[in-house]
Short mmCIF file of N, CA and C in Angstrom, two decimals:
data_model
loop_
_atom_site.label_atom_id
_atom_site.label_comp_id
_atom_site.label_asym_id
_atom_site.label_seq_id
_atom_site.Cartn_x
_atom_site.Cartn_y
_atom_site.Cartn_z
N UNK A 264 -2.14 4.50 -13.56
CA UNK A 264 -1.03 3.77 -12.98
C UNK A 264 -0.46 2.75 -13.97
N UNK A 265 -1.07 2.58 -15.10
CA UNK A 265 -0.55 1.65 -16.08
C UNK A 265 0.76 2.12 -16.68
N UNK A 266 1.13 3.36 -16.42
CA UNK A 266 2.34 3.91 -17.02
C UNK A 266 3.56 3.75 -16.12
N UNK A 267 3.44 3.00 -15.02
CA UNK A 267 4.60 2.77 -14.18
C UNK A 267 5.64 2.00 -14.97
N UNK A 268 6.88 2.35 -14.76
CA UNK A 268 7.97 1.65 -15.42
C UNK A 268 8.99 1.26 -14.37
N UNK A 269 9.87 0.35 -14.68
CA UNK A 269 10.84 -0.09 -13.70
C UNK A 269 12.21 0.43 -14.03
N UNK A 270 12.96 0.71 -12.97
CA UNK A 270 14.35 1.12 -13.11
C UNK A 270 15.04 0.81 -11.79
N UNK A 271 16.20 0.16 -11.83
CA UNK A 271 16.89 -0.11 -10.58
C UNK A 271 17.38 1.19 -9.95
N UNK A 272 17.45 1.23 -8.64
CA UNK A 272 17.99 2.39 -7.95
C UNK A 272 19.51 2.30 -8.01
N UNK A 273 20.21 3.39 -8.38
CA UNK A 273 21.66 3.31 -8.56
C UNK A 273 22.41 2.89 -7.29
N UNK A 274 21.87 3.21 -6.12
CA UNK A 274 22.57 2.86 -4.89
C UNK A 274 22.39 1.39 -4.52
N UNK A 275 21.57 0.68 -5.24
CA UNK A 275 21.33 -0.72 -4.92
C UNK A 275 22.41 -1.65 -5.45
N UNK A 276 23.39 -1.12 -6.14
CA UNK A 276 24.50 -1.93 -6.62
C UNK A 276 24.11 -2.80 -7.79
N UNK A 277 24.86 -3.87 -7.98
CA UNK A 277 24.63 -4.78 -9.11
C UNK A 277 23.39 -5.61 -8.83
N UNK A 278 22.51 -5.65 -9.78
CA UNK A 278 21.28 -6.42 -9.64
C UNK A 278 21.28 -7.55 -10.65
N UNK A 279 20.71 -8.69 -10.26
CA UNK A 279 20.57 -9.74 -11.27
C UNK A 279 19.42 -9.36 -12.20
N UNK A 280 19.30 -10.05 -13.31
CA UNK A 280 18.33 -9.67 -14.34
C UNK A 280 16.90 -9.72 -13.81
N UNK A 281 16.57 -10.71 -12.99
CA UNK A 281 15.21 -10.82 -12.46
C UNK A 281 14.90 -9.66 -11.53
N UNK A 282 15.85 -9.30 -10.66
CA UNK A 282 15.64 -8.18 -9.74
C UNK A 282 15.54 -6.88 -10.50
N UNK A 283 16.40 -6.67 -11.48
CA UNK A 283 16.38 -5.43 -12.25
C UNK A 283 15.06 -5.26 -12.98
N UNK A 284 14.52 -6.36 -13.48
CA UNK A 284 13.26 -6.27 -14.23
C UNK A 284 12.09 -5.94 -13.32
N UNK A 285 12.16 -6.27 -12.05
CA UNK A 285 11.03 -6.08 -11.14
C UNK A 285 11.32 -5.02 -10.09
N UNK A 286 12.44 -4.32 -10.18
CA UNK A 286 12.86 -3.48 -9.08
C UNK A 286 11.91 -2.33 -8.77
N UNK A 287 12.13 -1.16 -9.25
CA UNK A 287 11.40 0.00 -8.78
C UNK A 287 10.47 0.60 -9.84
N UNK A 288 9.15 0.46 -9.67
CA UNK A 288 8.25 1.14 -10.60
C UNK A 288 8.41 2.65 -10.45
N UNK A 289 8.20 3.36 -11.50
CA UNK A 289 8.23 4.82 -11.47
C UNK A 289 6.83 5.33 -11.73
N UNK A 290 6.54 6.50 -11.21
CA UNK A 290 5.22 7.08 -11.37
C UNK A 290 5.15 7.93 -12.62
N UNK A 291 4.00 7.90 -13.26
CA UNK A 291 3.75 8.81 -14.38
C UNK A 291 3.46 10.20 -13.80
N UNK A 292 3.76 11.23 -14.56
CA UNK A 292 3.50 12.60 -14.09
C UNK A 292 2.04 12.79 -13.67
N UNK A 293 1.14 12.15 -14.37
CA UNK A 293 -0.28 12.30 -14.06
C UNK A 293 -0.67 11.67 -12.72
N UNK A 294 0.18 10.80 -12.19
CA UNK A 294 -0.08 10.16 -10.89
C UNK A 294 0.34 11.04 -9.73
N UNK A 295 1.22 11.99 -9.96
CA UNK A 295 1.75 12.85 -8.90
C UNK A 295 0.81 14.05 -8.77
N UNK A 296 -0.05 14.02 -7.75
CA UNK A 296 -1.09 15.03 -7.59
C UNK A 296 -1.14 15.58 -6.17
N UNK A 297 -0.14 16.36 -5.76
CA UNK A 297 -0.19 16.94 -4.42
C UNK A 297 -1.28 18.00 -4.25
N UNK A 298 -1.95 18.37 -5.34
CA UNK A 298 -3.02 19.36 -5.29
C UNK A 298 -4.37 18.75 -4.89
N UNK A 299 -4.44 17.43 -4.80
CA UNK A 299 -5.71 16.76 -4.48
C UNK A 299 -5.72 16.25 -3.04
N UNK A 300 -6.91 16.17 -2.43
CA UNK A 300 -7.01 15.47 -1.14
C UNK A 300 -6.56 14.02 -1.33
N UNK A 301 -5.97 13.43 -0.32
CA UNK A 301 -5.42 12.08 -0.46
C UNK A 301 -6.48 11.07 -0.90
N UNK A 302 -7.70 11.21 -0.47
CA UNK A 302 -8.75 10.24 -0.85
C UNK A 302 -9.20 10.38 -2.30
N UNK A 303 -8.84 11.49 -2.93
CA UNK A 303 -9.19 11.68 -4.35
C UNK A 303 -8.04 11.31 -5.28
N UNK A 304 -6.85 11.18 -4.75
CA UNK A 304 -5.69 10.85 -5.59
C UNK A 304 -5.80 9.40 -6.07
N UNK A 305 -5.34 9.15 -7.27
CA UNK A 305 -5.35 7.78 -7.81
C UNK A 305 -4.33 6.91 -7.10
N UNK A 306 -3.28 7.54 -6.57
CA UNK A 306 -2.19 6.83 -5.92
C UNK A 306 -2.49 6.64 -4.44
N UNK A 307 -2.15 5.47 -3.92
CA UNK A 307 -2.34 5.21 -2.49
C UNK A 307 -1.09 4.57 -1.93
N UNK A 308 -0.76 4.95 -0.69
CA UNK A 308 0.39 4.40 0.01
C UNK A 308 -0.09 3.89 1.35
N UNK A 309 0.20 2.62 1.63
CA UNK A 309 -0.08 2.05 2.94
C UNK A 309 1.15 1.29 3.42
N UNK A 310 1.26 1.22 4.72
CA UNK A 310 2.25 0.36 5.36
C UNK A 310 1.46 -0.61 6.24
N UNK A 311 1.75 -1.89 6.10
CA UNK A 311 1.09 -2.93 6.88
C UNK A 311 2.13 -3.51 7.83
N UNK A 312 1.84 -3.47 9.13
CA UNK A 312 2.78 -3.91 10.16
C UNK A 312 2.20 -5.11 10.91
N UNK A 313 3.08 -6.03 11.28
CA UNK A 313 2.69 -7.19 12.10
C UNK A 313 2.12 -6.68 13.42
N UNK A 314 0.86 -6.96 13.68
CA UNK A 314 0.18 -6.43 14.87
C UNK A 314 0.70 -7.00 16.18
N UNK A 315 1.48 -8.07 16.13
CA UNK A 315 2.01 -8.66 17.35
C UNK A 315 3.31 -8.00 17.81
N UNK A 316 3.87 -7.11 17.00
CA UNK A 316 5.12 -6.46 17.38
C UNK A 316 4.89 -5.48 18.53
N UNK A 317 5.86 -5.38 19.45
CA UNK A 317 5.78 -4.31 20.45
C UNK A 317 5.80 -2.95 19.75
N UNK A 318 5.28 -1.93 20.41
CA UNK A 318 5.14 -0.60 19.81
C UNK A 318 6.45 -0.08 19.21
N UNK A 319 7.55 -0.24 19.91
CA UNK A 319 8.83 0.27 19.41
C UNK A 319 9.28 -0.41 18.13
N UNK A 320 9.13 -1.73 18.06
CA UNK A 320 9.52 -2.45 16.85
C UNK A 320 8.57 -2.14 15.69
N UNK A 321 7.28 -1.98 16.00
CA UNK A 321 6.31 -1.63 14.95
C UNK A 321 6.62 -0.24 14.40
N UNK A 322 6.92 0.72 15.29
CA UNK A 322 7.26 2.07 14.83
C UNK A 322 8.53 2.05 14.00
N UNK A 323 9.53 1.30 14.45
CA UNK A 323 10.78 1.20 13.70
C UNK A 323 10.54 0.60 12.32
N UNK A 324 9.74 -0.45 12.25
CA UNK A 324 9.45 -1.07 10.95
C UNK A 324 8.77 -0.08 10.02
N UNK A 325 7.78 0.66 10.53
CA UNK A 325 7.07 1.62 9.69
C UNK A 325 8.00 2.73 9.19
N UNK A 326 8.86 3.23 10.06
CA UNK A 326 9.79 4.29 9.66
C UNK A 326 10.78 3.78 8.63
N UNK A 327 11.33 2.60 8.84
CA UNK A 327 12.29 2.04 7.88
C UNK A 327 11.63 1.80 6.52
N UNK A 328 10.42 1.29 6.52
CA UNK A 328 9.69 1.06 5.27
C UNK A 328 9.40 2.38 4.56
N UNK A 329 9.03 3.40 5.33
CA UNK A 329 8.77 4.71 4.74
C UNK A 329 10.02 5.31 4.12
N UNK A 330 11.16 5.16 4.81
CA UNK A 330 12.42 5.68 4.27
C UNK A 330 12.78 4.98 2.97
N UNK A 331 12.64 3.66 2.95
CA UNK A 331 12.97 2.90 1.73
C UNK A 331 12.03 3.26 0.58
N UNK A 332 10.75 3.40 0.87
CA UNK A 332 9.79 3.76 -0.18
C UNK A 332 10.04 5.17 -0.69
N UNK A 333 10.32 6.11 0.21
CA UNK A 333 10.60 7.48 -0.21
C UNK A 333 11.86 7.60 -1.04
N UNK A 334 12.83 6.77 -0.74
CA UNK A 334 14.07 6.76 -1.53
C UNK A 334 13.80 6.19 -2.93
N UNK A 335 13.03 5.13 -2.98
CA UNK A 335 12.77 4.46 -4.26
C UNK A 335 11.82 5.26 -5.14
N UNK A 336 10.85 5.92 -4.53
CA UNK A 336 9.87 6.71 -5.28
C UNK A 336 9.84 8.13 -4.73
N UNK A 337 10.86 8.92 -5.01
CA UNK A 337 10.92 10.27 -4.43
C UNK A 337 9.75 11.16 -4.83
N UNK A 338 9.02 10.76 -5.87
CA UNK A 338 7.86 11.55 -6.31
C UNK A 338 6.75 11.61 -5.26
N UNK A 339 6.75 10.68 -4.29
CA UNK A 339 5.70 10.69 -3.27
C UNK A 339 5.97 11.73 -2.19
N UNK A 340 7.16 12.30 -2.18
CA UNK A 340 7.50 13.33 -1.20
C UNK A 340 7.32 14.69 -1.86
N UNK A 341 6.47 15.50 -1.27
CA UNK A 341 6.21 16.83 -1.81
C UNK A 341 7.35 17.79 -1.52
N UNK A 342 7.27 18.98 -2.09
CA UNK A 342 8.31 19.97 -1.83
C UNK A 342 8.20 20.51 -0.41
N UNK A 343 9.30 20.99 0.11
CA UNK A 343 9.28 21.64 1.41
C UNK A 343 8.77 23.06 1.27
N UNK A 344 8.65 23.73 2.39
CA UNK A 344 8.19 25.11 2.36
C UNK A 344 8.47 25.81 3.67
N UNK A 345 8.45 27.13 3.63
CA UNK A 345 8.69 27.90 4.86
C UNK A 345 7.41 28.08 5.66
N UNK A 346 7.56 28.24 6.97
CA UNK A 346 6.42 28.63 7.79
C UNK A 346 6.35 30.17 7.81
N UNK A 347 5.41 30.72 8.53
CA UNK A 347 5.21 32.17 8.55
C UNK A 347 6.40 32.92 9.15
N UNK A 348 7.24 32.21 9.92
CA UNK A 348 8.42 32.84 10.51
C UNK A 348 9.64 32.72 9.62
N UNK A 349 9.51 32.02 8.50
CA UNK A 349 10.63 31.88 7.58
C UNK A 349 11.46 30.62 7.78
N UNK A 350 11.12 29.79 8.77
CA UNK A 350 11.85 28.53 8.96
C UNK A 350 11.41 27.54 7.90
N UNK A 351 12.37 26.84 7.32
CA UNK A 351 12.06 25.88 6.26
C UNK A 351 11.70 24.52 6.85
N UNK A 352 10.70 23.88 6.25
CA UNK A 352 10.29 22.53 6.64
C UNK A 352 10.41 21.63 5.42
N UNK A 353 11.17 20.53 5.54
CA UNK A 353 11.34 19.61 4.40
C UNK A 353 10.00 19.03 3.96
N UNK A 354 9.97 18.56 2.72
CA UNK A 354 8.76 17.97 2.17
C UNK A 354 8.35 16.70 2.90
N UNK A 355 7.07 16.45 2.90
CA UNK A 355 6.48 15.25 3.48
C UNK A 355 5.69 14.54 2.39
N UNK A 356 5.33 13.28 2.61
CA UNK A 356 4.55 12.58 1.59
C UNK A 356 3.20 13.25 1.34
N UNK A 357 2.95 13.63 0.12
CA UNK A 357 1.67 14.23 -0.25
C UNK A 357 0.58 13.18 -0.35
N UNK A 358 0.97 11.92 -0.46
CA UNK A 358 0.02 10.82 -0.60
C UNK A 358 -0.69 10.48 0.69
N UNK A 359 -0.11 10.91 1.82
CA UNK A 359 -0.56 10.36 3.08
C UNK A 359 -0.05 8.93 3.14
N UNK A 360 -0.15 8.31 4.28
CA UNK A 360 0.31 6.93 4.40
C UNK A 360 -0.38 6.31 5.61
N UNK A 361 -1.33 5.45 5.37
CA UNK A 361 -2.02 4.77 6.46
C UNK A 361 -1.14 3.64 6.97
N UNK A 362 -1.02 3.52 8.30
CA UNK A 362 -0.28 2.42 8.91
C UNK A 362 -1.33 1.43 9.41
N UNK A 363 -1.35 0.26 8.78
CA UNK A 363 -2.36 -0.75 9.06
C UNK A 363 -1.76 -1.91 9.83
N UNK A 364 -2.61 -2.67 10.52
CA UNK A 364 -2.19 -3.82 11.31
C UNK A 364 -2.74 -5.11 10.72
N UNK A 365 -1.93 -6.16 10.79
CA UNK A 365 -2.37 -7.48 10.32
C UNK A 365 -1.58 -8.55 11.06
N UNK A 366 -2.14 -9.75 11.13
CA UNK A 366 -1.39 -10.85 11.72
C UNK A 366 -0.30 -11.29 10.74
N UNK A 367 0.62 -12.08 11.24
CA UNK A 367 1.78 -12.49 10.44
C UNK A 367 1.39 -13.21 9.16
N UNK A 368 0.41 -14.09 9.22
CA UNK A 368 -0.02 -14.82 8.02
C UNK A 368 -0.58 -13.87 6.97
N UNK A 369 -1.30 -12.85 7.40
CA UNK A 369 -1.86 -11.88 6.46
C UNK A 369 -0.76 -11.02 5.85
N UNK A 370 0.22 -10.61 6.66
CA UNK A 370 1.36 -9.83 6.13
C UNK A 370 2.04 -10.63 5.03
N UNK A 371 2.32 -11.90 5.29
CA UNK A 371 2.98 -12.74 4.29
C UNK A 371 2.11 -12.90 3.04
N UNK A 372 0.83 -13.14 3.22
CA UNK A 372 -0.07 -13.33 2.06
C UNK A 372 -0.14 -12.07 1.21
N UNK A 373 -0.22 -10.91 1.85
CA UNK A 373 -0.25 -9.65 1.09
C UNK A 373 1.06 -9.47 0.34
N UNK A 374 2.17 -9.78 0.99
CA UNK A 374 3.48 -9.65 0.33
C UNK A 374 3.54 -10.53 -0.92
N UNK A 375 3.10 -11.77 -0.79
CA UNK A 375 3.14 -12.69 -1.93
C UNK A 375 2.27 -12.20 -3.08
N UNK A 376 1.09 -11.72 -2.76
CA UNK A 376 0.20 -11.22 -3.82
C UNK A 376 0.74 -9.93 -4.44
N UNK A 377 1.28 -9.04 -3.62
CA UNK A 377 1.82 -7.77 -4.13
C UNK A 377 3.06 -8.00 -5.00
N UNK A 378 3.89 -8.96 -4.62
CA UNK A 378 5.12 -9.24 -5.37
C UNK A 378 4.81 -9.70 -6.80
N UNK A 379 3.63 -10.24 -7.01
CA UNK A 379 3.25 -10.71 -8.34
C UNK A 379 2.68 -9.60 -9.22
N UNK A 380 2.54 -8.40 -8.67
CA UNK A 380 1.95 -7.29 -9.42
C UNK A 380 3.02 -6.24 -9.72
N UNK A 381 3.49 -6.22 -10.96
CA UNK A 381 4.56 -5.31 -11.36
C UNK A 381 4.17 -3.85 -11.22
N UNK A 382 2.88 -3.52 -11.24
CA UNK A 382 2.47 -2.13 -11.17
C UNK A 382 2.46 -1.57 -9.75
N UNK A 383 2.73 -2.41 -8.77
CA UNK A 383 2.81 -1.96 -7.38
C UNK A 383 4.26 -1.83 -6.95
N UNK A 384 4.52 -0.84 -6.13
CA UNK A 384 5.84 -0.74 -5.51
C UNK A 384 5.73 -1.39 -4.14
N UNK A 385 6.53 -2.40 -3.91
CA UNK A 385 6.52 -3.17 -2.68
C UNK A 385 7.87 -3.08 -2.00
N UNK A 386 7.86 -2.74 -0.72
CA UNK A 386 9.05 -2.85 0.12
C UNK A 386 8.64 -3.75 1.28
N UNK A 387 9.40 -4.79 1.54
CA UNK A 387 9.12 -5.70 2.65
C UNK A 387 10.27 -5.64 3.63
N UNK A 388 9.97 -5.64 4.92
CA UNK A 388 11.00 -5.60 5.95
C UNK A 388 11.04 -6.93 6.69
N UNK A 389 12.07 -7.74 6.40
CA UNK A 389 12.22 -8.99 7.14
C UNK A 389 12.63 -8.71 8.59
N UNK A 390 12.27 -9.62 9.48
CA UNK A 390 12.68 -9.51 10.88
C UNK A 390 14.20 -9.42 11.01
N UNK A 391 14.91 -10.04 10.07
CA UNK A 391 16.38 -10.00 10.10
C UNK A 391 16.92 -8.59 10.17
N UNK A 392 16.21 -7.63 9.61
CA UNK A 392 16.67 -6.24 9.59
C UNK A 392 16.76 -5.67 11.00
N UNK A 393 15.85 -6.05 11.88
CA UNK A 393 15.89 -5.55 13.25
C UNK A 393 16.75 -6.42 14.16
N UNK A 394 17.05 -7.61 13.71
CA UNK A 394 17.85 -8.52 14.52
C UNK A 394 19.34 -8.25 14.39
N UNK A 395 19.73 -7.54 13.36
CA UNK A 395 21.15 -7.25 13.11
C UNK A 395 21.45 -5.81 13.49
N UNK A 396 22.62 -5.58 14.08
CA UNK A 396 23.05 -4.23 14.44
C UNK A 396 24.02 -3.66 13.41
N UNK A 397 24.39 -4.48 12.44
CA UNK A 397 25.31 -4.06 11.38
C UNK A 397 24.62 -4.35 10.05
N UNK A 398 24.49 -3.33 9.20
CA UNK A 398 23.74 -3.49 7.96
C UNK A 398 24.32 -4.58 7.07
N UNK A 399 25.64 -4.64 6.95
CA UNK A 399 26.25 -5.70 6.15
C UNK A 399 25.92 -7.08 6.72
N UNK A 400 25.79 -7.17 8.04
CA UNK A 400 25.37 -8.43 8.66
C UNK A 400 23.95 -8.80 8.28
N UNK A 401 23.08 -7.79 8.22
CA UNK A 401 21.71 -8.02 7.76
C UNK A 401 21.71 -8.56 6.34
N UNK A 402 22.48 -7.91 5.45
CA UNK A 402 22.53 -8.36 4.05
C UNK A 402 23.07 -9.78 3.94
N UNK A 403 24.07 -10.12 4.76
CA UNK A 403 24.62 -11.48 4.74
C UNK A 403 23.58 -12.49 5.23
N UNK A 404 22.87 -12.15 6.31
CA UNK A 404 21.83 -13.05 6.83
C UNK A 404 20.69 -13.20 5.82
N UNK A 405 20.33 -12.11 5.16
CA UNK A 405 19.29 -12.15 4.14
C UNK A 405 19.69 -13.06 2.98
N UNK A 406 20.93 -12.93 2.53
CA UNK A 406 21.42 -13.74 1.42
C UNK A 406 21.47 -15.23 1.77
N UNK A 407 21.59 -15.54 3.06
CA UNK A 407 21.68 -16.94 3.50
C UNK A 407 20.32 -17.55 3.86
N UNK A 408 19.25 -16.76 3.79
CA UNK A 408 17.94 -17.23 4.21
C UNK A 408 17.00 -17.36 3.02
N UNK A 409 16.49 -18.55 2.75
CA UNK A 409 15.51 -18.71 1.66
C UNK A 409 14.25 -17.89 1.97
N UNK A 410 13.63 -17.33 0.96
CA UNK A 410 12.46 -16.47 1.16
C UNK A 410 11.36 -17.12 1.99
N UNK A 411 11.03 -18.40 1.78
CA UNK A 411 9.95 -18.99 2.60
C UNK A 411 10.25 -18.99 4.11
N UNK A 412 11.52 -18.85 4.49
CA UNK A 412 11.88 -18.84 5.90
C UNK A 412 11.89 -17.43 6.50
N UNK A 413 11.73 -16.41 5.68
CA UNK A 413 11.73 -15.03 6.18
C UNK A 413 10.42 -14.73 6.89
N UNK A 414 10.54 -14.03 8.01
CA UNK A 414 9.36 -13.49 8.69
C UNK A 414 9.35 -12.00 8.40
N UNK A 415 8.23 -11.48 7.95
CA UNK A 415 8.14 -10.06 7.60
C UNK A 415 7.48 -9.28 8.73
N UNK A 416 8.16 -8.22 9.17
CA UNK A 416 7.61 -7.33 10.19
C UNK A 416 6.67 -6.30 9.58
N UNK A 417 6.84 -6.03 8.30
CA UNK A 417 5.97 -5.05 7.67
C UNK A 417 6.20 -4.94 6.19
N UNK A 418 5.26 -4.25 5.53
CA UNK A 418 5.29 -4.03 4.08
C UNK A 418 4.88 -2.60 3.79
N UNK A 419 5.44 -2.04 2.75
CA UNK A 419 4.99 -0.77 2.20
C UNK A 419 4.47 -1.05 0.80
N UNK A 420 3.28 -0.56 0.50
CA UNK A 420 2.67 -0.73 -0.82
C UNK A 420 2.29 0.63 -1.37
N UNK A 421 2.73 0.92 -2.59
CA UNK A 421 2.35 2.15 -3.27
C UNK A 421 1.87 1.76 -4.66
N UNK A 422 0.70 2.26 -5.01
CA UNK A 422 0.17 1.95 -6.33
C UNK A 422 -1.20 2.55 -6.52
N UNK A 423 -1.86 2.13 -7.58
CA UNK A 423 -3.22 2.60 -7.86
C UNK A 423 -4.12 2.27 -6.67
N UNK A 424 -4.91 3.23 -6.28
CA UNK A 424 -5.78 3.08 -5.10
C UNK A 424 -6.58 1.78 -5.14
N UNK A 425 -7.20 1.47 -6.27
CA UNK A 425 -8.03 0.27 -6.34
C UNK A 425 -7.21 -1.01 -6.17
N UNK A 426 -5.98 -1.03 -6.67
CA UNK A 426 -5.14 -2.23 -6.54
C UNK A 426 -4.64 -2.40 -5.11
N UNK A 427 -4.26 -1.29 -4.47
CA UNK A 427 -3.81 -1.36 -3.07
C UNK A 427 -4.98 -1.76 -2.19
N UNK A 428 -6.14 -1.12 -2.39
CA UNK A 428 -7.32 -1.46 -1.59
C UNK A 428 -7.70 -2.93 -1.72
N UNK A 429 -7.57 -3.47 -2.91
CA UNK A 429 -7.90 -4.88 -3.14
C UNK A 429 -6.99 -5.80 -2.32
N UNK A 430 -5.73 -5.40 -2.16
CA UNK A 430 -4.79 -6.22 -1.38
C UNK A 430 -4.99 -6.10 0.12
N UNK A 431 -5.23 -4.89 0.60
CA UNK A 431 -5.29 -4.70 2.05
C UNK A 431 -6.70 -4.78 2.61
N UNK A 432 -7.70 -4.78 1.73
CA UNK A 432 -9.08 -4.92 2.19
C UNK A 432 -9.44 -3.90 3.25
N UNK A 433 -9.97 -4.38 4.32
CA UNK A 433 -10.41 -3.51 5.41
C UNK A 433 -9.55 -3.73 6.65
N UNK A 434 -8.24 -3.82 6.45
CA UNK A 434 -7.36 -3.96 7.61
C UNK A 434 -7.52 -2.74 8.52
N UNK A 435 -7.44 -2.95 9.83
CA UNK A 435 -7.58 -1.82 10.75
C UNK A 435 -6.29 -1.00 10.83
N UNK A 436 -6.43 0.23 11.28
CA UNK A 436 -5.26 1.05 11.56
C UNK A 436 -4.48 0.43 12.70
N UNK A 437 -3.17 0.58 12.68
CA UNK A 437 -2.32 0.11 13.78
C UNK A 437 -2.61 0.98 14.99
N UNK A 438 -2.85 0.36 16.12
CA UNK A 438 -3.14 1.11 17.36
C UNK A 438 -2.11 0.79 18.41
#
């Protein structure tokens, strides 16, 4: 995983220098191993969700984080394939993705520690994202809110198994 490199996503628009330098790590070819069981792969993907969220909001947060992570690191999505009847099924994440639960303070602490590690891909979902019904409104609210005031509903972390495990410890699965 030491070979991850950063590159801004073209759809993200104009980025400031700090954001561009820390934006999206890329995976080395040797990290993409859909031929291995998920527990043997060097790469690990987890989503950590605020355990106090109602089921619908927690599911929405996990889906939104998964979509953002899959867009940023398309290498985690395997190829699609046909079933025995010939119907095609789009690719799914070959990495697997555990959905873990944590209290709000732990979600924030993991986010802060993950943000300091350039070799990890981090996507964080502020509560503002679910509070707005218009995406441009979300972006405006986000731009007007200092980071310490943001409440995070969830995080997506992709990186070397040992580094991700060190951050999430033994968090339980979301139930």
